[in-house]
């Protein structure tokens, strides 16, 4: 099985890594390249991303340990990134952590919303 560094090295550049832990974020960014920030200090990094998007430049925003990210932090990032046309959002995490996520977590909300949208489109 590949580790995060190997997978992220194949992801398009530039990369912007958001993480809960500063030490892990700095280490991951050094290994794969790219700017990083903790989720508590994400505004400046997202401003850089927004400026790139406004110029029509593509980039990837990566959320590390996605299943452990607080719902409010996820929603803050999703709200900012959802209006950007040239930004891809990528989440990384351990599938074994998913069992601990309840239905109120952002993944449950997104899944319910996606299912509802698909159902609306499929209706005559």
PDB file of C-alpha atoms in Angstrom:
ATOM      1  CA  UNK A   1       0.000   0.000   0.000  1.00  0.00           C
ATOM      2  CA  UNK A   2       1.282   3.448  -0.858  1.00  0.00           C
ATOM      3  CA  UNK A   3       1.866   6.078   1.752  1.00  0.00           C
ATOM      4  CA  UNK A   4       0.560   9.653   1.583  1.00  0.00           C
ATOM      5  CA  UNK A   5       3.823  11.071   0.263  1.00  0.00           C
ATOM      6  CA  UNK A   6       3.809   8.754  -2.729  1.00  0.00           C
ATOM      7  CA  UNK A   7       0.189   9.510  -3.555  1.00  0.00           C
ATOM      8  CA  UNK A   8       0.566  13.270  -3.122  1.00  0.00           C
ATOM      9  CA  UNK A   9       3.716  13.388  -5.218  1.00  0.00           C
ATOM     10  CA  UNK A  10       1.540  12.342  -8.153  1.00  0.00           C
ATOM     11  CA  UNK A  11      -1.041  15.107  -7.520  1.00  0.00           C
ATOM     12  CA  UNK A  12      -0.864  18.196  -9.716  1.00  0.00           C
ATOM     13  CA  UNK A  13       0.979  21.241  -8.426  1.00  0.00           C
ATOM     14  CA  UNK A  14       0.756  23.653  -6.790  1.00  0.00           C
ATOM     15  CA  UNK A  15      -0.417  21.919  -3.651  1.00  0.00           C
ATOM     16  CA  UNK A  16      -1.891  23.560  -0.568  1.00  0.00           C
ATOM     17  CA  UNK A  17      -2.039  21.264   2.439  1.00  0.00           C
ATOM     18  CA  UNK A  18      -4.407  21.896   5.354  1.00  0.00           C
ATOM     19  CA  UNK A  19      -3.887  19.881   8.502  1.00  0.00           C
ATOM     20  CA  UNK A  20      -4.843  19.778  12.185  1.00  0.00           C
ATOM     21  CA  UNK A  21      -1.263  19.274  13.331  1.00  0.00           C
ATOM     22  CA  UNK A  22       1.537  21.755  12.523  1.00  0.00           C
ATOM     23  CA  UNK A  23       4.366  19.220  12.830  1.00  0.00           C
ATOM     24  CA  UNK A  24       2.668  16.720  10.525  1.00  0.00           C
ATOM     25  CA  UNK A  25       1.686  19.463   8.086  1.00  0.00           C
ATOM     26  CA  UNK A  26       5.206  20.845   7.848  1.00  0.00           C
ATOM     27  CA  UNK A  27       6.637  17.334   7.419  1.00  0.00           C
ATOM     28  CA  UNK A  28       4.150  16.373   4.710  1.00  0.00           C
ATOM     29  CA  UNK A  29       4.675  19.639   2.809  1.00  0.00           C
ATOM     30  CA  UNK A  30       8.455  19.178   2.931  1.00  0.00           C
ATOM     31  CA  UNK A  31       8.159  15.647   1.558  1.00  0.00           C
ATOM     32  CA  UNK A  32       5.758  16.404  -1.302  1.00  0.00           C
ATOM     33  CA  UNK A  33       6.172  20.137  -1.874  1.00  0.00           C
ATOM     34  CA  UNK A  34       3.625  22.853  -1.453  1.00  0.00           C
ATOM     35  CA  UNK A  35       2.387  25.418   1.025  1.00  0.00           C
ATOM     36  CA  UNK A  36       0.669  24.306   4.218  1.00  0.00           C
ATOM     37  CA  UNK A  37      -1.334  25.682   7.121  1.00  0.00           C
ATOM     38  CA  UNK A  38      -3.156  24.377  10.136  1.00  0.00           C
ATOM     39  CA  UNK A  39      -6.925  24.561   9.984  1.00  0.00           C
ATOM     40  CA  UNK A  40      -6.916  27.205  12.712  1.00  0.00           C
ATOM     41  CA  UNK A  41      -4.805  29.466  10.442  1.00  0.00           C
ATOM     42  CA  UNK A  42      -6.335  28.583   7.110  1.00  0.00           C
ATOM     43  CA  UNK A  43      -7.584  32.024   6.045  1.00  0.00           C
ATOM     44  CA  UNK A  44      -4.253  33.304   4.691  1.00  0.00           C
ATOM     45  CA  UNK A  45      -3.609  30.123   2.735  1.00  0.00           C
ATOM     46  CA  UNK A  46      -7.118  30.161   1.279  1.00  0.00           C
ATOM     47  CA  UNK A  47      -6.574  33.779   0.261  1.00  0.00           C
ATOM     48  CA  UNK A  48      -3.549  32.659  -1.799  1.00  0.00           C
ATOM     49  CA  UNK A  49      -5.703  29.949  -3.353  1.00  0.00           C
ATOM     50  CA  UNK A  50      -8.466  32.479  -4.145  1.00  0.00           C
ATOM     51  CA  UNK A  51      -5.970  34.803  -5.823  1.00  0.00           C
ATOM     52  CA  UNK A  52      -4.709  31.952  -8.022  1.00  0.00           C
ATOM     53  CA  UNK A  53      -8.286  31.015  -8.865  1.00  0.00           C
ATOM     54  CA  UNK A  54      -9.122  34.611  -9.818  1.00  0.00           C
ATOM     55  CA  UNK A  55      -6.202  34.537 -12.295  1.00  0.00           C
ATOM     56  CA  UNK A  56      -7.529  31.270 -13.758  1.00  0.00           C
ATOM     57  CA  UNK A  57      -4.648  29.226 -12.349  1.00  0.00           C
ATOM     58  CA  UNK A  58      -5.393  25.696 -11.213  1.00  0.00           C
ATOM     59  CA  UNK A  59      -4.306  24.239  -7.866  1.00  0.00           C
ATOM     60  CA  UNK A  60      -5.124  21.475  -5.419  1.00  0.00           C
ATOM     61  CA  UNK A  61      -6.167  21.994  -1.786  1.00  0.00           C
ATOM     62  CA  UNK A  62      -5.460  18.900   0.295  1.00  0.00           C
ATOM     63  CA  UNK A  63      -7.048  18.251   3.685  1.00  0.00           C
ATOM     64  CA  UNK A  64      -4.924  15.822   5.651  1.00  0.00           C
ATOM     65  CA  UNK A  65      -6.573  13.386   8.079  1.00  0.00           C
ATOM     66  CA  UNK A  66      -9.962  14.409   6.713  1.00  0.00           C
ATOM     67  CA  UNK A  67     -12.002  12.157   8.954  1.00  0.00           C
ATOM     68  CA  UNK A  68     -10.561  13.822  12.050  1.00  0.00           C
ATOM     69  CA  UNK A  69     -11.257  17.395  10.939  1.00  0.00           C
ATOM     70  CA  UNK A  70     -13.850  19.277  12.933  1.00  0.00           C
ATOM     71  CA  UNK A  71     -17.173  19.838  11.150  1.00  0.00           C
ATOM     72  CA  UNK A  72     -16.915  23.630  11.408  1.00  0.00           C
ATOM     73  CA  UNK A  73     -13.393  23.620   9.941  1.00  0.00           C
ATOM     74  CA  UNK A  74     -14.575  21.445   7.056  1.00  0.00           C
ATOM     75  CA  UNK A  75     -17.548  23.690   6.378  1.00  0.00           C
ATOM     76  CA  UNK A  76     -15.351  26.803   6.494  1.00  0.00           C
ATOM     77  CA  UNK A  77     -13.043  25.312   3.850  1.00  0.00           C
ATOM     78  CA  UNK A  78     -15.915  23.966   1.730  1.00  0.00           C
ATOM     79  CA  UNK A  79     -17.696  27.324   1.682  1.00  0.00           C
ATOM     80  CA  UNK A  80     -14.545  29.120   0.513  1.00  0.00           C
ATOM     81  CA  UNK A  81     -13.467  26.527  -2.042  1.00  0.00           C
ATOM     82  CA  UNK A  82     -16.926  25.787  -3.472  1.00  0.00           C
ATOM     83  CA  UNK A  83     -17.046  29.137  -5.283  1.00  0.00           C
ATOM     84  CA  UNK A  84     -13.610  28.672  -6.863  1.00  0.00           C
ATOM     85  CA  UNK A  85     -13.655  27.388 -10.435  1.00  0.00           C
ATOM     86  CA  UNK A  86     -10.034  26.273 -10.800  1.00  0.00           C
ATOM     87  CA  UNK A  87      -9.478  24.547  -7.460  1.00  0.00           C
ATOM     88  CA  UNK A  88      -9.659  20.850  -6.738  1.00  0.00           C
ATOM     89  CA  UNK A  89     -10.297  19.772  -3.136  1.00  0.00           C
ATOM     90  CA  UNK A  90      -8.790  16.482  -2.025  1.00  0.00           C
ATOM     91  CA  UNK A  91      -9.167  14.768   1.335  1.00  0.00           C
ATOM     92  CA  UNK A  92      -6.725  12.224   2.739  1.00  0.00           C
ATOM     93  CA  UNK A  93      -7.425   9.902   5.592  1.00  0.00           C
ATOM     94  CA  UNK A  94      -7.419   6.430   7.017  1.00  0.00           C
ATOM     95  CA  UNK A  95     -10.483   4.377   6.012  1.00  0.00           C
ATOM     96  CA  UNK A  96     -10.402   2.686   9.422  1.00  0.00           C
ATOM     97  CA  UNK A  97     -11.247   6.034  11.021  1.00  0.00           C
ATOM     98  CA  UNK A  98     -14.555   6.288   9.158  1.00  0.00           C
ATOM     99  CA  UNK A  99     -16.339   3.987  11.599  1.00  0.00           C
ATOM    100  CA  UNK A 100     -15.985   6.634  14.290  1.00  0.00           C
ATOM    101  CA  UNK A 101     -17.714   9.332  12.236  1.00  0.00           C
ATOM    102  CA  UNK A 102     -21.346   9.848  13.055  1.00  0.00           C
ATOM    103  CA  UNK A 103     -24.097  11.051  10.733  1.00  0.00           C
ATOM    104  CA  UNK A 104     -23.685  14.674  11.830  1.00  0.00           C
ATOM    105  CA  UNK A 105     -20.124  14.849  10.484  1.00  0.00           C
ATOM    106  CA  UNK A 106     -19.654  16.752   7.253  1.00  0.00           C
ATOM    107  CA  UNK A 107     -19.242  13.534   5.251  1.00  0.00           C
ATOM    108  CA  UNK A 108     -22.689  12.396   6.298  1.00  0.00           C
ATOM    109  CA  UNK A 109     -24.102  15.800   5.371  1.00  0.00           C
ATOM    110  CA  UNK A 110     -22.392  15.833   1.976  1.00  0.00           C
ATOM    111  CA  UNK A 111     -23.501  12.271   1.222  1.00  0.00           C
ATOM    112  CA  UNK A 112     -27.130  13.029   2.100  1.00  0.00           C
ATOM    113  CA  UNK A 113     -27.002  16.201  -0.021  1.00  0.00           C
ATOM    114  CA  UNK A 114     -25.477  14.329  -2.972  1.00  0.00           C
ATOM    115  CA  UNK A 115     -28.093  11.587  -2.756  1.00  0.00           C
ATOM    116  CA  UNK A 116     -30.859  14.187  -2.611  1.00  0.00           C
ATOM    117  CA  UNK A 117     -29.465  16.033  -5.628  1.00  0.00           C
ATOM    118  CA  UNK A 118     -29.186  12.820  -7.654  1.00  0.00           C
ATOM    119  CA  UNK A 119     -32.742  11.884  -6.727  1.00  0.00           C
ATOM    120  CA  UNK A 120     -34.002  15.300  -7.811  1.00  0.00           C
ATOM    121  CA  UNK A 121     -32.245  15.042 -11.174  1.00  0.00           C
ATOM    122  CA  UNK A 122     -33.527  11.510 -11.777  1.00  0.00           C
ATOM    123  CA  UNK A 123     -37.164  12.490 -11.167  1.00  0.00           C
ATOM    124  CA  UNK A 124     -39.277  13.169 -14.310  1.00  0.00           C
TER     125      UNK A 124
END
